[in-house]
PDB file of C-alpha atoms in Angstrom:
ATOM      1  CA  MET A  20     199.958 -67.614  66.118  1.00 50.00           C
ATOM      2  CA  GLY A  21     203.055 -67.948  68.338  1.00 59.00           C
ATOM      3  CA  LYS A  22     205.449 -70.823  68.598  1.00 66.00           C
ATOM      4  CA  ASP A  23     204.608 -73.873  70.633  1.00 85.00           C
ATOM      5  CA  VAL A  24     206.009 -73.521  74.173  1.00 88.00           C
ATOM      6  CA  ARG A  25     207.705 -76.933  73.890  1.00 89.00           C
ATOM      7  CA  LYS A  26     209.445 -75.838  70.704  1.00 90.00           C
ATOM      8  CA  ILE A  27     210.658 -72.637  72.362  1.00 90.00           C
ATOM      9  CA  LYS A  28     211.954 -74.585  75.384  1.00 94.00           C
ATOM     10  CA  THR A  29     213.672 -77.183  73.201  1.00 95.00           C
ATOM     11  CA  GLU A  30     215.385 -74.515  71.086  1.00 95.00           C
ATOM     12  CA  ARG A  31     216.415 -72.603  74.211  1.00 96.00           C
ATOM     13  CA  ASP A  32     217.882 -75.784  75.714  1.00 97.00           C
ATOM     14  CA  MET A  33     219.846 -76.574  72.551  1.00 98.00           C
ATOM     15  CA  GLN A  34     221.118 -72.997  72.318  1.00 97.00           C
ATOM     16  CA  GLN A  35     222.213 -73.041  75.951  1.00 97.00           C
ATOM     17  CA  ALA A  36     223.887 -76.410  75.397  1.00 98.00           C
ATOM     18  CA  LEU A  37     225.858 -74.997  72.467  1.00 98.00           C
ATOM     19  CA  LEU A  38     226.915 -71.956  74.508  1.00 98.00           C
ATOM     20  CA  THR A  39     228.089 -74.184  77.362  1.00 98.00           C
ATOM     21  CA  LEU A  40     229.975 -76.452  74.984  1.00 98.00           C
ATOM     22  CA  LEU A  41     231.655 -73.448  73.340  1.00 98.00           C
ATOM     23  CA  THR A  42     233.235 -72.584  76.687  1.00 97.00           C
ATOM     24  CA  GLN A  43     234.959 -75.984  76.583  1.00 97.00           C
ATOM     25  CA  LYS A  44     235.537 -76.669  72.872  1.00 96.00           C
ATOM     26  CA  THR A  45     235.827 -74.846  69.575  1.00 96.00           C
ATOM     27  CA  MET A  46     232.848 -74.800  67.230  1.00 96.00           C
ATOM     28  CA  ARG A  47     234.597 -77.290  64.962  1.00 96.00           C
ATOM     29  CA  GLN A  48     235.068 -79.679  67.892  1.00 97.00           C
ATOM     30  CA  VAL A  49     231.434 -79.517  69.020  1.00 98.00           C
ATOM     31  CA  THR A  50     229.247 -82.235  67.534  1.00 98.00           C
ATOM     32  CA  VAL A  51     225.495 -82.541  67.160  1.00 98.00           C
ATOM     33  CA  ALA A  52     225.751 -85.514  69.525  1.00 98.00           C
ATOM     34  CA  ASP A  53     227.390 -83.226  72.115  1.00 98.00           C
ATOM     35  CA  ILE A  54     224.572 -80.700  71.767  1.00 98.00           C
ATOM     36  CA  CYS A  55     221.926 -83.407  72.035  1.00 97.00           C
ATOM     37  CA  GLN A  56     223.533 -84.930  75.101  1.00 98.00           C
ATOM     38  CA  ALA A  57     223.966 -81.557  76.834  1.00 98.00           C
ATOM     39  CA  SER A  58     220.407 -80.448  76.031  1.00 97.00           C
ATOM     40  CA  LEU A  59     218.823 -83.835  76.753  1.00 96.00           C
ATOM     41  CA  THR A  60     217.289 -83.987  73.286  1.00 96.00           C
ATOM     42  CA  SER A  61     217.407 -86.615  70.581  1.00 96.00           C
ATOM     43  CA  ARG A  62     219.149 -86.259  67.229  1.00 97.00           C
ATOM     44  CA  SER A  63     215.779 -86.370  65.466  1.00 97.00           C
ATOM     45  CA  THR A  64     214.553 -83.497  67.646  1.00 96.00           C
ATOM     46  CA  PHE A  65     217.715 -81.519  66.900  1.00 97.00           C
ATOM     47  CA  TYR A  66     217.269 -82.017  63.155  1.00 97.00           C
ATOM     48  CA  ALA A  67     213.600 -81.075  63.381  1.00 95.00           C
ATOM     49  CA  HIS A  68     214.768 -77.616  64.509  1.00 96.00           C
ATOM     50  CA  TYR A  69     218.128 -77.105  62.776  1.00 97.00           C
ATOM     51  CA  LEU A  70     219.896 -78.305  59.639  1.00 97.00           C
ATOM     52  CA  ASP A  71     223.173 -78.776  61.509  1.00 97.00           C
ATOM     53  CA  LYS A  72     225.236 -77.231  64.304  1.00 97.00           C
ATOM     54  CA  TYR A  73     226.164 -74.294  62.069  1.00 97.00           C
ATOM     55  CA  ASP A  74     222.496 -73.545  61.394  1.00 98.00           C
ATOM     56  CA  LEU A  75     221.954 -73.399  65.162  1.00 98.00           C
ATOM     57  CA  LEU A  76     224.919 -71.029  65.554  1.00 98.00           C
ATOM     58  CA  GLU A  77     223.809 -68.857  62.612  1.00 97.00           C
ATOM     59  CA  LYS A  78     220.332 -68.436  64.062  1.00 97.00           C
ATOM     60  CA  MET A  79     221.737 -67.491  67.453  1.00 97.00           C
ATOM     61  CA  VAL A  80     224.113 -64.944  65.914  1.00 97.00           C
ATOM     62  CA  ALA A  81     221.271 -63.533  63.792  1.00 96.00           C
ATOM     63  CA  THR A  82     219.121 -63.089  66.900  1.00 94.00           C
ATOM     64  CA  TYR A  83     221.830 -61.215  68.822  1.00 93.00           C
ATOM     65  CA  THR A  84     222.706 -59.141  65.752  1.00 95.00           C
ATOM     66  CA  THR A  85     219.061 -58.087  65.517  1.00 93.00           C
ATOM     67  CA  VAL A  86     219.049 -57.110  69.202  1.00 88.00           C
ATOM     68  CA  PHE A  87     222.165 -54.972  68.630  1.00 90.00           C
ATOM     69  CA  THR A  88     220.775 -53.436  65.440  1.00 91.00           C
ATOM     70  CA  GLN A  89     217.637 -52.224  67.214  1.00 90.00           C
ATOM     71  CA  GLN A  90     219.629 -49.911  69.516  1.00 89.00           C
ATOM     72  CA  GLU A  91     222.764 -49.383  67.441  1.00 90.00           C
ATOM     73  CA  HIS A  92     221.978 -45.911  66.048  1.00 91.00           C
ATOM     74  CA  LEU A  93     220.986 -44.586  69.473  1.00 92.00           C
ATOM     75  CA  ARG A  94     224.182 -45.954  71.058  1.00 91.00           C
ATOM     76  CA  PHE A  95     226.213 -44.528  68.151  1.00 93.00           C
ATOM     77  CA  MET A  96     224.753 -41.058  68.670  1.00 93.00           C
ATOM     78  CA  GLN A  97     225.389 -41.263  72.420  1.00 92.00           C
ATOM     79  CA  MET A  98     229.072 -41.842  71.643  1.00 91.00           C
ATOM     80  CA  ILE A  99     229.155 -39.006  69.102  1.00 92.00           C
ATOM     81  CA  ASP A 100     227.405 -36.620  71.497  1.00 92.00           C
ATOM     82  CA  GLY A 101     229.702 -37.522  74.393  1.00 90.00           C
ATOM     83  CA  GLN A 102     226.921 -39.061  76.484  1.00 91.00           C
ATOM     84  CA  ILE A 103     229.268 -41.736  77.785  1.00 87.00           C
ATOM     85  CA  ASP A 104     227.358 -42.529  80.977  1.00 86.00           C
ATOM     86  CA  ASP A 105     224.131 -42.924  78.971  1.00 88.00           C
ATOM     87  CA  LEU A 106     226.001 -45.075  76.449  1.00 87.00           C
ATOM     88  CA  VAL A 107     227.400 -47.381  79.134  1.00 84.00           C
ATOM     89  CA  GLN A 108     224.108 -47.696  81.011  1.00 86.00           C
ATOM     90  CA  GLY A 109     222.251 -48.211  77.736  1.00 88.00           C
ATOM     91  CA  LEU A 110     224.607 -50.966  76.628  1.00 86.00           C
ATOM     92  CA  LEU A 111     224.255 -52.658  79.999  1.00 84.00           C
ATOM     93  CA  ALA A 112     220.464 -52.491  79.701  1.00 85.00           C
ATOM     94  CA  ASP A 113     220.603 -53.784  76.103  1.00 85.00           C
ATOM     95  CA  MET A 114     222.709 -56.737  77.207  1.00 83.00           C
ATOM     96  CA  ALA A 115     220.958 -57.410  80.539  1.00 81.00           C
ATOM     97  CA  ASP A 116     220.377 -61.161  80.494  1.00 87.00           C
ATOM     98  CA  LYS A 117     222.175 -61.632  77.141  1.00 90.00           C
ATOM     99  CA  ARG A 118     225.676 -60.746  78.326  1.00 91.00           C
ATOM    100  CA  PRO A 119     226.957 -64.286  79.113  1.00 93.00           C
ATOM    101  CA  ALA A 120     225.755 -65.598  75.741  1.00 95.00           C
ATOM    102  CA  MET A 121     227.247 -62.629  73.905  1.00 94.00           C
ATOM    103  CA  GLN A 122     230.588 -63.146  75.655  1.00 95.00           C
ATOM    104  CA  VAL A 123     230.706 -66.700  74.335  1.00 96.00           C
ATOM    105  CA  LEU A 124     229.493 -65.803  70.843  1.00 97.00           C
ATOM    106  CA  PHE A 125     232.122 -63.062  70.553  1.00 96.00           C
ATOM    107  CA  THR A 126     234.768 -65.826  70.682  1.00 96.00           C
ATOM    108  CA  VAL A 127     233.299 -67.765  67.726  1.00 97.00           C
ATOM    109  CA  HIS A 128     234.401 -66.675  64.270  1.00 96.00           C
ATOM    110  CA  GLU A 129     232.741 -68.768  61.590  1.00 96.00           C
ATOM    111  CA  ALA A 130     232.268 -67.504  58.039  1.00 92.00           C
ATOM    112  CA  GLN A 131     228.470 -67.278  58.243  1.00 91.00           C
ATOM    113  CA  ALA A 132     228.178 -66.708  61.980  1.00 96.00           C
ATOM    114  CA  ASP A 133     230.459 -64.123  63.550  1.00 97.00           C
ATOM    115  CA  LEU A 134     228.697 -61.874  66.042  1.00 97.00           C
ATOM    116  CA  GLN A 135     231.756 -59.712  66.670  1.00 96.00           C
ATOM    117  CA  ALA A 136     232.237 -59.152  62.920  1.00 97.00           C
ATOM    118  CA  ASN A 137     228.535 -58.324  62.522  1.00 96.00           C
ATOM    119  CA  PHE A 138     228.718 -55.690  65.258  1.00 95.00           C
ATOM    120  CA  ARG A 139     231.915 -54.245  63.775  1.00 96.00           C
ATOM    121  CA  SER A 140     230.368 -54.091  60.295  1.00 96.00           C
ATOM    122  CA  LEU A 141     227.244 -52.300  61.553  1.00 95.00           C
ATOM    123  CA  LEU A 142     229.325 -49.747  63.449  1.00 95.00           C
ATOM    124  CA  LEU A 143     231.649 -49.186  60.493  1.00 97.00           C
ATOM    125  CA  LYS A 144     228.653 -48.422  58.251  1.00 96.00           C
ATOM    126  CA  GLU A 145     227.337 -46.006  60.867  1.00 95.00           C
ATOM    127  CA  TRP A 146     230.693 -44.213  61.021  1.00 95.00           C
ATOM    128  CA  GLN A 147     230.962 -44.082  57.228  1.00 95.00           C
ATOM    129  CA  GLN A 148     227.501 -42.511  56.964  1.00 95.00           C
ATOM    130  CA  PHE A 149     228.339 -40.028  59.710  1.00 94.00           C
ATOM    131  CA  ILE A 150     231.619 -39.004  58.048  1.00 94.00           C
ATOM    132  CA  ALA A 151     230.295 -38.832  54.469  1.00 93.00           C
ATOM    133  CA  PRO A 152     229.139 -35.175  54.617  1.00 91.00           C
ATOM    134  CA  TYR A 153     232.593 -34.102  55.846  1.00 88.00           C
ATOM    135  CA  GLY A 154     234.641 -36.186  53.398  1.00 80.00           C
ATOM    136  CA  ASP A 155     235.696 -33.276  51.176  1.00 81.00           C
ATOM    137  CA  THR A 156     236.892 -31.143  54.097  1.00 84.00           C
ATOM    138  CA  MET A 157     238.879 -33.830  55.917  1.00 86.00           C
ATOM    139  CA  GLN A 158     242.648 -33.948  55.673  1.00 87.00           C
ATOM    140  CA  VAL A 159     242.771 -37.528  56.970  1.00 89.00           C
ATOM    141  CA  PRO A 160     241.349 -40.380  54.841  1.00 91.00           C
ATOM    142  CA  ALA A 161     237.710 -41.007  55.750  1.00 91.00           C
ATOM    143  CA  ASP A 162     238.154 -44.780  55.818  1.00 93.00           C
ATOM    144  CA  LEU A 163     240.916 -44.424  58.423  1.00 94.00           C
ATOM    145  CA  ILE A 164     238.735 -42.278  60.685  1.00 93.00           C
ATOM    146  CA  ALA A 165     235.728 -44.583  60.195  1.00 95.00           C
ATOM    147  CA  THR A 166     237.890 -47.540  61.204  1.00 96.00           C
ATOM    148  CA  MET A 167     239.295 -45.682  64.203  1.00 95.00           C
ATOM    149  CA  GLY A 168     235.809 -44.648  65.340  1.00 95.00           C
ATOM    150  CA  THR A 169     234.600 -48.220  64.916  1.00 96.00           C
ATOM    151  CA  ASN A 170     237.535 -49.485  66.971  1.00 96.00           C
ATOM    152  CA  VAL A 171     236.723 -47.054  69.789  1.00 93.00           C
ATOM    153  CA  HIS A 172     233.102 -48.202  69.791  1.00 92.00           C
ATOM    154  CA  MET A 173     234.054 -51.884  69.703  1.00 94.00           C
ATOM    155  CA  THR A 174     236.584 -51.444  72.488  1.00 92.00           C
ATOM    156  CA  VAL A 175     233.985 -49.776  74.695  1.00 89.00           C
ATOM    157  CA  PHE A 176     231.416 -52.452  73.858  1.00 90.00           C
ATOM    158  CA  GLU A 177     233.802 -55.350  74.462  1.00 92.00           C
ATOM    159  CA  TRP A 178     235.078 -53.804  77.700  1.00 89.00           C
ATOM    160  CA  ILE A 179     231.534 -53.428  79.009  1.00 87.00           C
ATOM    161  CA  LEU A 180     230.735 -56.947  77.833  1.00 89.00           C
ATOM    162  CA  ALA A 181     233.697 -58.265  79.805  1.00 88.00           C
ATOM    163  CA  HIS A 182     233.394 -56.100  82.927  1.00 86.00           C
ATOM    164  CA  GLY A 183     229.692 -55.305  83.336  1.00 80.00           C
ATOM    165  CA  ASP A 184     228.755 -52.207  85.285  1.00 71.00           C
ATOM    166  CA  VAL A 185     231.561 -49.708  84.895  1.00 65.00           C
ATOM    167  CA  SER A 186     230.304 -46.638  86.705  1.00 68.00           C
ATOM    168  CA  ASN A 187     233.701 -45.028  86.834  1.00 73.00           C
ATOM    169  CA  ALA A 188     234.355 -41.376  86.026  1.00 82.00           C
ATOM    170  CA  ALA A 189     237.934 -42.083  84.960  1.00 84.00           C
ATOM    171  CA  VAL A 190     236.755 -44.670  82.413  1.00 83.00           C
ATOM    172  CA  ALA A 191     234.147 -42.255  81.038  1.00 85.00           C
ATOM    173  CA  ASP A 192     236.782 -39.504  80.825  1.00 90.00           C
ATOM    174  CA  ALA A 193     239.193 -41.780  78.953  1.00 90.00           C
ATOM    175  CA  ILE A 194     236.500 -42.794  76.464  1.00 90.00           C
ATOM    176  CA  ASN A 195     235.500 -39.169  75.999  1.00 91.00           C
ATOM    177  CA  THR A 196     239.094 -38.079  75.360  1.00 93.00           C
ATOM    178  CA  ILE A 197     239.547 -40.718  72.661  1.00 93.00           C
ATOM    179  CA  ARG A 198     236.133 -39.893  71.176  1.00 91.00           C
ATOM    180  CA  LYS A 199     237.086 -36.225  70.899  1.00 92.00           C
ATOM    181  CA  ALA A 200     240.401 -37.082  69.238  1.00 92.00           C
ATOM    182  CA  VAL A 201     238.623 -39.107  66.538  1.00 92.00           C
ATOM    183  CA  LEU A 202     235.931 -36.473  65.997  1.00 91.00           C
ATOM    184  CA  LEU A 203     238.537 -33.714  65.775  1.00 90.00           C
ATOM    185  CA  GLN A 204     239.810 -35.367  62.584  1.00 88.00           C
ATOM    186  CA  ILE A 205     236.358 -35.174  60.990  1.00 87.00           C
ATOM    187  CA  GLN A 206     235.582 -31.576  61.704  1.00 70.00           C
ATOM    188  CA  PRO A 207     237.018 -29.484  64.510  1.00 56.00           C
ATOM    189  CA  ALA A 208     233.624 -27.835  65.061  1.00 45.00           C
ATOM    190  CA  ILE A 209     231.965 -31.157  65.994  1.00 51.00           C
ATOM    191  CA  ASN A 210     233.813 -31.244  69.307  1.00 46.00           C
TER     192      ASN A 210
END
């Protein structure tokens, strides 16, 4: 059986309140009272849903991490295969209505709730797995190339997050050039 509609609405309102507050204050400055006031909910209602403000943030970050994880391998392979237009359009579709929230959450770096760090970690693991079969033949340390590949991916993701639709051949060409340079270090035949 699904969640009660009132519960869903209340949680959505509190999440939106936190996102709005995070555009004005740091996470440490935001209080439960602020969230309650902004979401028009009582403290008892807040605590019926969340342990504290960090629990609210952690659940939001977990939700967006799950959304990213569902498409991450496909987006990774689009980058590897040089399908930059598909990658960009796919990321835009993945973000759709989530982009404003993700922009805010990418600025919050708490120990248990760091969306940007979660994305980076997932991409780094993907790069490490991709490089593993070539490790013995590479002249450059695999961890360096995995980090460089991750940085390229994160830069593309963050740029799209900040700018939205980027249907621009020059941007795609620049991404492709950098992609090829990283892949050339793994195995020249991949390019």
